[in-house]
């Protein structure tokens, strides 16, 4: 594929117009995978705003409504006159057809899931036979695609060509290459549409004439300059949790302003085995970042004496964490900026109520307002996978870049019942074995989270000739895309056997191991 040299950095974004689709984020990610910067915008955006943003292209997402329903989401129709290339997906394609003079009808027969589509070429989105042959990418005229629609486009607006059809959809794709307006009824963004990414790339590179210039390196350079401009010669603080987001944010800000950044690491005593030391080594030693490490384990254990209720534990741990962070940050003279690892999905979701609730549960406490620090959020335009690439590029170690999600309250919510130093020590050992064996089996990137839980019961066993009465460890391993839903991981028998026997042999006090086979819903990933 030849690609014209016309950049699409942040100054020339591809705007994904959200019509209420579950896939808007996925579309934006796929565009970025094509190395072109994209952002999600609401459908209420005006044509002027789109023009002012110097959009390189606009993509209309799908949506749950019919274009025939009163009040279905629309877009400022002047967008079609801007000369900016447009691709409509599913509902977006129907909207283009309906608004530009084609016909969208209720055939009474929808298509859901895998569907066979016939392509008519030449077509800009599907390529020409000759072009494909020359490039060695010949694609069949008949190809499977992923559909999810009820209405169908029956006729195209004037000047458009229908370039694909299916048994139920006479127009499964349409295009007007001169006006640079395109539509597809199927979902090129989902993994179930083989070759979907190539269709998106043809639109971006050939339809819109954009070049793949959004790279990790270009992001780092741009973000460094932005952070320098924001902080100037001020001082910044950053709370490191050990997780990838705060780690990458800190490394980036350090690259920009060096010793003007001080990181604070509060060791709650509830972290995984060796994790505290790993964080200190990675930041202080390897990155040369100024780091204040506070060993606050005793304060956390004292505060948790006699507490068994999970929400009560979360509250106590969260509040104490903030208090210690604040005490420590106040020791950094003249700190005026607070670095946070906010990501793009947090930014997009912060509008919706349900998302807000999820966050208040997960961001254990917030930084108190009276601290009066200006936020520095260098990752607020990035998806998680991009944050990981930035982390690698900045030289952070794999254990941090690929670290699995870990709850703020740490092992405090994985010791069921009262949290004591002894129980945490037992759990940390069992948990380290689970994670080491998952890694040894090469499954650590396939499994979303794998860990051990220490149950609040004791069971009878026999070891040697001795009767034992010990603790129960539960192994939890799940696969997931986003933690909203999850399935229990089908780990190989031998792996489970190895984890079980190692835990029982190596962790004195645990005499039984169980494997949790509950999905989410109805369960949750954590036990508390
Ligand atoms: P659940 O247990 O709700 O977990 O299925 C979903 C994801 O969120 C993590 N989690 C937390 N993260 N503070 C956090 O920062 C918390 O209190 C918390 N509780 C759960 C959990 O590990 C999983 O990734």
PDB file of N, CA and C in Angstrom, residues 1-3 132 135 137 139 197-199 201-202 205-206:
ATOM      1  N   UNK A   1       0.839  -1.198   0.000  1.00  0.00           N
ATOM      2  CA  UNK A   1       0.000   0.000   0.000  1.00  0.00           C
ATOM      3  C   UNK A   1       0.880   1.257   0.000  1.00  0.00           C
ATOM      4  N   UNK A   2       0.720   2.155  -0.983  1.00  0.00           N
ATOM      5  CA  UNK A   2       1.541   3.371  -0.936  1.00  0.00           C
ATOM      6  C   UNK A   2       0.827   4.402  -0.065  1.00  0.00           C
ATOM      7  N   UNK A   3       1.594   5.095   0.707  1.00  0.00           N
ATOM      8  CA  UNK A   3       0.984   6.020   1.657  1.00  0.00           C
ATOM      9  C   UNK A   3       1.455   7.444   1.395  1.00  0.00           C
ATOM     10  N   UNK A 132      -4.491  -4.969  -5.970  1.00  0.00           N
ATOM     11  CA  UNK A 132      -4.258  -6.026  -4.989  1.00  0.00           C
ATOM     12  C   UNK A 132      -3.253  -7.039  -5.500  1.00  0.00           C
ATOM     13  N   UNK A 135       0.130  -5.654  -5.340  1.00  0.00           N
ATOM     14  CA  UNK A 135       0.631  -5.562  -3.958  1.00  0.00           C
ATOM     15  C   UNK A 135       0.691  -6.929  -3.296  1.00  0.00           C
ATOM     16  N   UNK A 137      -1.849  -8.620  -2.336  1.00  0.00           N
ATOM     17  CA  UNK A 137      -2.849  -8.701  -1.264  1.00  0.00           C
ATOM     18  C   UNK A 137      -4.227  -8.990  -1.844  1.00  0.00           C
ATOM     19  N   UNK A 139      -7.684  -9.912  -2.449  1.00  0.00           N
ATOM     20  CA  UNK A 139      -8.721 -10.313  -1.495  1.00  0.00           C
ATOM     21  C   UNK A 139      -9.895 -10.881  -2.261  1.00  0.00           C
ATOM     22  N   UNK A 197      -9.218  -4.160   9.483  1.00  0.00           N
ATOM     23  CA  UNK A 197      -8.222  -3.109   9.686  1.00  0.00           C
ATOM     24  C   UNK A 197      -7.732  -2.578   8.333  1.00  0.00           C
ATOM     25  N   UNK A 198      -7.615  -3.476   7.341  1.00  0.00           N
ATOM     26  CA  UNK A 198      -7.150  -3.036   6.015  1.00  0.00           C
ATOM     27  C   UNK A 198      -8.177  -2.079   5.399  1.00  0.00           C
ATOM     28  N   UNK A 199      -9.463  -2.332   5.632  1.00  0.00           N
ATOM     29  CA  UNK A 199     -10.503  -1.434   5.104  1.00  0.00           C
ATOM     30  C   UNK A 199     -10.359  -0.055   5.757  1.00  0.00           C
ATOM     31  N   UNK A 201      -7.700   1.186   7.038  1.00  0.00           N
ATOM     32  CA  UNK A 201      -6.451   1.821   6.590  1.00  0.00           C
ATOM     33  C   UNK A 201      -6.586   2.367   5.174  1.00  0.00           C
ATOM     34  N   UNK A 202      -7.332   1.653   4.324  1.00  0.00           N
ATOM     35  CA  UNK A 202      -7.530   2.198   2.969  1.00  0.00           C
ATOM     36  C   UNK A 202      -8.274   3.522   3.058  1.00  0.00           C
ATOM     37  N   UNK A 205      -5.578   6.080   4.656  1.00  0.00           N
ATOM     38  CA  UNK A 205      -4.403   6.405   3.833  1.00  0.00           C
ATOM     39  C   UNK A 205      -4.805   6.893   2.436  1.00  0.00           C
ATOM     40  N   UNK A 206      -5.753   6.179   1.808  1.00  0.00           N
ATOM     41  CA  UNK A 206      -6.106   6.531   0.427  1.00  0.00           C
ATOM     42  C   UNK A 206      -7.304   7.467   0.350  1.00  0.00           C
TER      43      UNK A 206
END
